[in-house]
């Protein structure tokens, strides 16, 4: 059972990061960290050791696929929820093979974001 | 959300529009991937409000020499009017059509080939443009109607740009651009959406409403 305290949100879009935050329950006292590309996400992960990471895939500098690989190499138990506009079946196959917890499509919806968090808490 | 009530967009409004374009093109890619067995690598879309620089200069600076390009052009209208231009360099177009043919298992004689190539390009354009524009409209609570797409050459586009045909149709334009690569090949295309700036307030209201859902 995982207790979620720290959440890292990775997306190059300020709006997208705001939309994700808007879907996460506000009464749980979560601490949020943000990163705007894959490279910054890896750095932030190592610094803050979040309990959950929301990861976009299409980003400049380093994309989400590479960032997931590096985070998983650093911490194989990292709980990562991919939130992406790329809804191709092959993309889902590719990220699932990297060992992510869930894949959600953009724009985020409260119910599915909460479900994905509950799923992680139940592990 | 920081709002500009004039004819300019705030940084956050542009960022939101970019994010919605990203979602819309994601839908379009998935739709095309279902029809032909391709994997599309998405890129971060960009948005420009065409105020001072001309559309011709913008497209030239993005693509370079338009000769040798085939372009699928499709107009649409809802709360605002716009034109979508899907541009492929000749080599990319041939490769894409070959993939489409493989998938459709089509056998044709040489005479029909050109016509069929254009038909296939129109079909590809229809899927990508239709899905992208419809998704964007859906996110902004709009409903768009499409004019059937047609294929024009790079030269014809240059002519239309020189005659300011798009600018006269759309007054001033909001340019949304995305570049995409197909499979692992260096096969890329450009999608431009030229939207009528006359309805900028409608668009700003829609962006504000979208943002509000998450406040």
XYZ file of C-alpha atoms in Angstrom:
338
model
C 0.000 0.000 0.000
C 1.489 3.340 -1.072
C 0.645 6.591 0.699
C 0.813 9.456 -1.748
C 2.344 12.640 -0.392
C 4.393 14.084 -3.227
C 3.274 14.433 -6.839
C 5.466 15.439 -9.769
C 3.712 16.872 -12.830
C 5.692 16.859 -16.078
C 4.436 18.738 -19.126
C 5.918 21.436 -21.343
C 2.611 23.315 -21.266
C 1.836 25.501 -18.247
C -1.875 25.097 -19.008
C -1.621 21.312 -19.140
C 0.083 21.252 -15.739
C -2.702 23.460 -14.370
C -5.378 21.160 -15.873
C -3.850 18.084 -14.191
C -3.659 19.841 -10.824
C -7.298 20.805 -11.254
C -8.211 17.104 -11.442
C -6.359 16.063 -8.291
C -8.312 16.232 -5.011
C -7.404 19.415 -3.150
C -8.173 18.162 0.347
C -5.445 15.535 0.616
C -2.543 17.858 1.363
C -0.417 16.683 -1.554
C 2.841 18.492 -2.212
C 3.311 19.333 -5.888
C 6.449 19.639 -7.987
C 6.553 20.556 -11.666
C 8.910 20.020 -14.595
C 8.613 21.315 -18.156
C 10.556 18.644 -20.066
C 11.876 15.114 -19.706
C 15.382 16.101 -18.614
C 14.052 18.370 -15.859
C 11.667 15.590 -14.843
C 14.515 13.124 -14.291
C 16.368 15.720 -12.225
C 13.235 16.584 -10.228
C 12.519 12.892 -9.650
C 15.987 12.346 -8.205
C 15.730 15.456 -6.011
C 12.194 15.067 -4.673
C 11.471 11.313 -4.966
C 7.743 11.827 -5.672
C 5.255 9.057 -4.890
C 3.514 9.613 -8.231
C 4.665 11.224 -11.479
C 2.273 12.456 -14.167
C 4.213 12.365 -17.423
C 3.477 13.924 -20.826
C 5.126 12.254 -23.834
C 5.537 14.959 -26.475
C 7.984 17.467 -25.049
C 11.032 19.384 -26.236
C 14.596 18.676 -24.985
C 13.745 15.139 -23.816
C 10.475 13.356 -24.550
C 8.464 11.396 -22.023
C 9.547 7.968 -23.330
C 13.205 8.687 -22.583
C 12.392 10.313 -19.242
C 10.377 7.247 -18.145
C 13.253 4.950 -19.105
C 15.738 7.021 -17.079
C 13.442 7.317 -14.063
C 12.731 3.579 -14.135
C 16.462 2.836 -14.382
C 17.008 5.009 -11.299
C 13.978 3.672 -9.415
C 12.261 0.580 -10.893
C 9.351 1.045 -8.475
C 8.563 4.599 -9.664
C 4.810 5.060 -10.092
C 4.248 6.872 -13.372
C 0.942 7.895 -14.906
C 1.263 8.881 -18.546
C -1.105 11.644 -19.580
C -0.872 12.185 -23.307
C -2.553 13.524 -26.423
C -0.880 10.717 -28.355
C -3.622 8.098 -28.258
C -2.222 5.744 -30.903
C -2.386 2.076 -29.911
C 1.349 1.691 -30.601
C 2.146 4.475 -28.162
C 0.154 2.734 -25.448
C 2.029 -0.526 -26.160
C 5.372 1.254 -26.043
C 4.836 3.020 -22.713
C 3.138 0.035 -21.103
C 6.280 -1.973 -21.876
C 8.259 0.619 -19.906
C 6.372 -0.359 -16.768
C 4.077 2.606 -16.229
C 1.099 2.415 -13.883
C -1.589 3.879 -16.157
C -2.029 5.756 -19.399
C -4.662 8.481 -19.569
C -5.674 10.564 -22.539
C -5.740 14.343 -22.616
C -7.535 16.463 -21.659
C -7.537 15.062 -18.113
C -10.825 14.167 -16.454
C -11.216 14.213 -12.653
C -12.744 10.719 -12.405
C -9.995 8.963 -14.400
C -7.190 10.858 -12.667
C -8.615 9.909 -9.252
C -9.011 6.284 -10.376
C -5.383 6.165 -11.485
C -4.270 7.542 -8.110
C -6.411 5.010 -6.229
C -4.891 2.219 -8.323
C -1.388 3.291 -7.238
C -2.435 3.564 -3.602
C -3.715 0.018 -3.759
C -0.374 -1.434 -4.899
C -6.275 32.866 -16.278
C -4.714 36.118 -17.438
C -6.919 37.614 -20.106
C -6.250 40.166 -22.793
C -9.443 41.682 -24.057
C -7.924 43.262 -27.141
C -6.850 41.527 -30.339
C -3.781 39.964 -28.826
C -3.456 36.726 -26.924
C -1.843 36.478 -23.507
C 0.965 33.980 -23.032
C -1.365 31.615 -21.189
C -4.067 31.878 -23.868
C -1.502 30.909 -26.506
C -0.268 28.070 -24.301
C -3.828 26.765 -23.841
C -4.523 26.956 -27.567
C -1.274 25.100 -28.204
C -2.249 22.380 -25.732
C -5.661 21.987 -27.388
C -3.977 21.789 -30.803
C -1.731 19.088 -29.393
C -4.766 17.100 -28.200
C -6.529 17.626 -31.524
C -3.568 16.450 -33.575
C -3.180 13.461 -31.258
C -6.723 12.453 -32.201
C -5.966 12.974 -35.892
C -2.838 10.808 -35.717
C -4.694 8.010 -33.988
C -7.400 8.125 -36.663
C -4.837 7.911 -39.475
C -2.942 5.156 -37.668
C -6.142 3.142 -37.632
C -6.623 3.447 -41.387
C -3.040 2.748 -42.427
C -0.493 0.902 -40.399
C 1.692 3.855 -39.426
C 3.047 5.306 -36.238
C 3.080 9.071 -36.137
C 5.599 10.917 -34.013
C 4.002 14.117 -32.786
C 5.830 17.358 -32.232
C 5.025 20.334 -30.056
C 2.710 22.560 -32.104
C 3.317 26.250 -32.526
C 0.951 29.156 -32.832
C 1.448 32.552 -34.383
C -0.929 35.417 -34.692
C -0.314 36.907 -38.070
C -0.206 40.611 -37.450
C 2.709 42.186 -39.172
C 4.506 39.492 -41.078
C 2.738 38.221 -44.143
C 1.373 34.744 -44.458
C 3.613 34.151 -47.478
C 6.707 34.996 -45.471
C 5.591 32.766 -42.641
C 4.898 29.715 -44.793
C 8.088 30.283 -46.781
C 10.119 30.500 -43.615
C 8.568 27.298 -42.289
C 8.728 25.177 -45.433
C 11.224 26.911 -47.706
C 10.655 26.376 -51.395
C 7.061 25.303 -51.928
C 7.778 23.945 -55.405
C 7.494 20.180 -55.371
C 4.936 20.219 -52.593
C 1.441 18.885 -52.869
C -1.019 20.488 -50.531
C -4.414 19.318 -49.366
C -6.560 22.378 -48.801
C -9.810 22.229 -46.879
C -11.986 25.083 -45.680
C -14.251 24.897 -42.659
C -16.548 27.110 -40.716
C -18.242 27.150 -37.350
C -18.149 30.119 -35.009
C -15.110 31.127 -37.022
C -13.943 30.448 -40.552
C -10.678 28.821 -41.446
C -8.578 27.020 -43.993
C -6.443 23.964 -43.284
C -3.377 23.301 -45.388
C -1.671 19.941 -45.157
C 1.661 20.102 -46.987
C 3.872 17.204 -47.977
C 7.148 17.342 -49.903
C 6.909 15.222 -53.084
C 9.013 12.295 -51.735
C 6.991 12.127 -48.521
C 3.763 12.226 -50.482
C 4.865 9.313 -52.695
C 5.912 7.245 -49.705
C 2.709 7.966 -47.844
C 0.601 7.044 -50.857
C 2.623 3.824 -51.263
C 1.840 2.943 -47.646
C -1.810 3.741 -48.170
C -1.873 1.578 -51.312
C -0.169 -1.347 -49.598
C -2.821 -1.176 -46.988
C -5.681 -0.822 -49.427
C -4.145 -3.537 -51.628
C -5.052 -1.481 -54.683
C -3.904 -2.451 -58.166
C -4.208 0.231 -60.852
C -2.893 0.914 -64.311
C -0.552 3.830 -64.950
C -3.226 6.092 -66.458
C -5.343 5.990 -63.358
C -2.364 6.314 -61.095
C -2.137 10.123 -60.872
C -5.822 10.537 -60.271
C -5.769 7.815 -57.651
C -2.725 9.353 -55.961
C -4.622 12.614 -55.594
C -7.670 10.757 -54.298
C -5.541 9.015 -51.692
C -3.875 12.242 -50.683
C -7.295 13.827 -50.302
C -8.380 10.900 -48.150
C -5.287 11.208 -45.944
C -5.849 14.964 -45.720
C -9.490 14.473 -44.927
C -8.672 12.159 -42.026
C -5.926 14.344 -40.545
C -7.608 17.705 -41.080
C -11.084 16.446 -40.214
C -10.036 14.809 -36.958
C -7.798 17.689 -35.912
C -10.245 20.511 -36.664
C -13.255 18.601 -35.306
C -11.466 17.765 -32.060
C -10.328 21.353 -31.649
C -13.895 22.525 -32.255
C -15.286 19.931 -29.813
C -12.900 21.056 -27.071
C -13.991 24.633 -27.671
C -17.680 23.666 -27.754
C -18.036 24.553 -31.422
C -19.339 22.583 -34.385
C -17.650 22.890 -37.756
C -18.822 22.203 -41.286
C -16.291 21.253 -43.940
C -15.996 22.048 -47.617
C -14.687 18.976 -49.512
C -10.877 18.988 -49.609
C -8.858 19.408 -52.795
C -5.248 18.946 -53.788
C -3.283 21.946 -54.992
C 0.361 22.223 -55.996
C 2.959 24.265 -54.165
C 2.919 26.681 -57.108
C -0.846 27.158 -56.781
C -0.446 27.831 -53.078
C 2.229 30.433 -53.775
C -0.143 32.035 -56.289
C -2.953 32.073 -53.730
C -0.614 33.530 -51.130
C 0.620 36.229 -53.494
C -2.966 37.140 -54.361
C -3.723 37.271 -50.625
C -6.577 34.895 -51.271
C -6.421 33.337 -47.821
C -5.952 36.659 -46.128
C -8.934 38.147 -47.894
C -10.966 35.080 -46.973
C -9.934 35.126 -43.376
C -9.166 38.794 -42.812
C -6.363 38.310 -40.321
C -5.206 34.898 -39.314
C -4.243 32.782 -36.364
C -1.670 30.292 -37.582
C -1.453 26.941 -35.912
C 1.319 24.722 -37.157
C 2.392 21.208 -36.376
C 5.120 19.075 -37.933
C 4.821 15.329 -37.810
C 7.054 12.387 -38.679
C 5.695 9.077 -39.820
C 7.133 5.798 -38.511
C 10.888 5.924 -38.132
C 11.319 7.408 -41.567
C 12.237 10.962 -42.292
C 8.786 11.460 -43.685
C 7.343 14.650 -42.413
C 4.530 16.997 -43.220
C 3.191 20.350 -42.078
C -0.329 21.145 -41.019
C -1.335 24.800 -40.966
C -4.675 26.050 -39.698
C -5.472 29.569 -40.783
C -8.302 30.875 -38.676
C -10.345 33.986 -39.072
C -9.302 36.516 -36.516
C -12.628 38.357 -36.743
C -14.044 35.943 -34.217
C -11.153 36.282 -31.818
C -13.461 37.126 -28.920
C -15.433 33.926 -29.455
C -12.188 32.003 -29.343
C -11.020 33.831 -26.228
C -14.342 33.100 -24.504
C -14.050 29.437 -25.439
C -10.502 29.246 -24.076
C -11.638 30.898 -20.859
C -14.518 28.402 -20.502
C -12.143 25.486 -21.075
C -9.747 26.801 -18.437
C -12.587 27.367 -15.966
C -13.417 23.644 -15.851
C -10.156 23.114 -13.983
C -10.247 26.037 -11.553
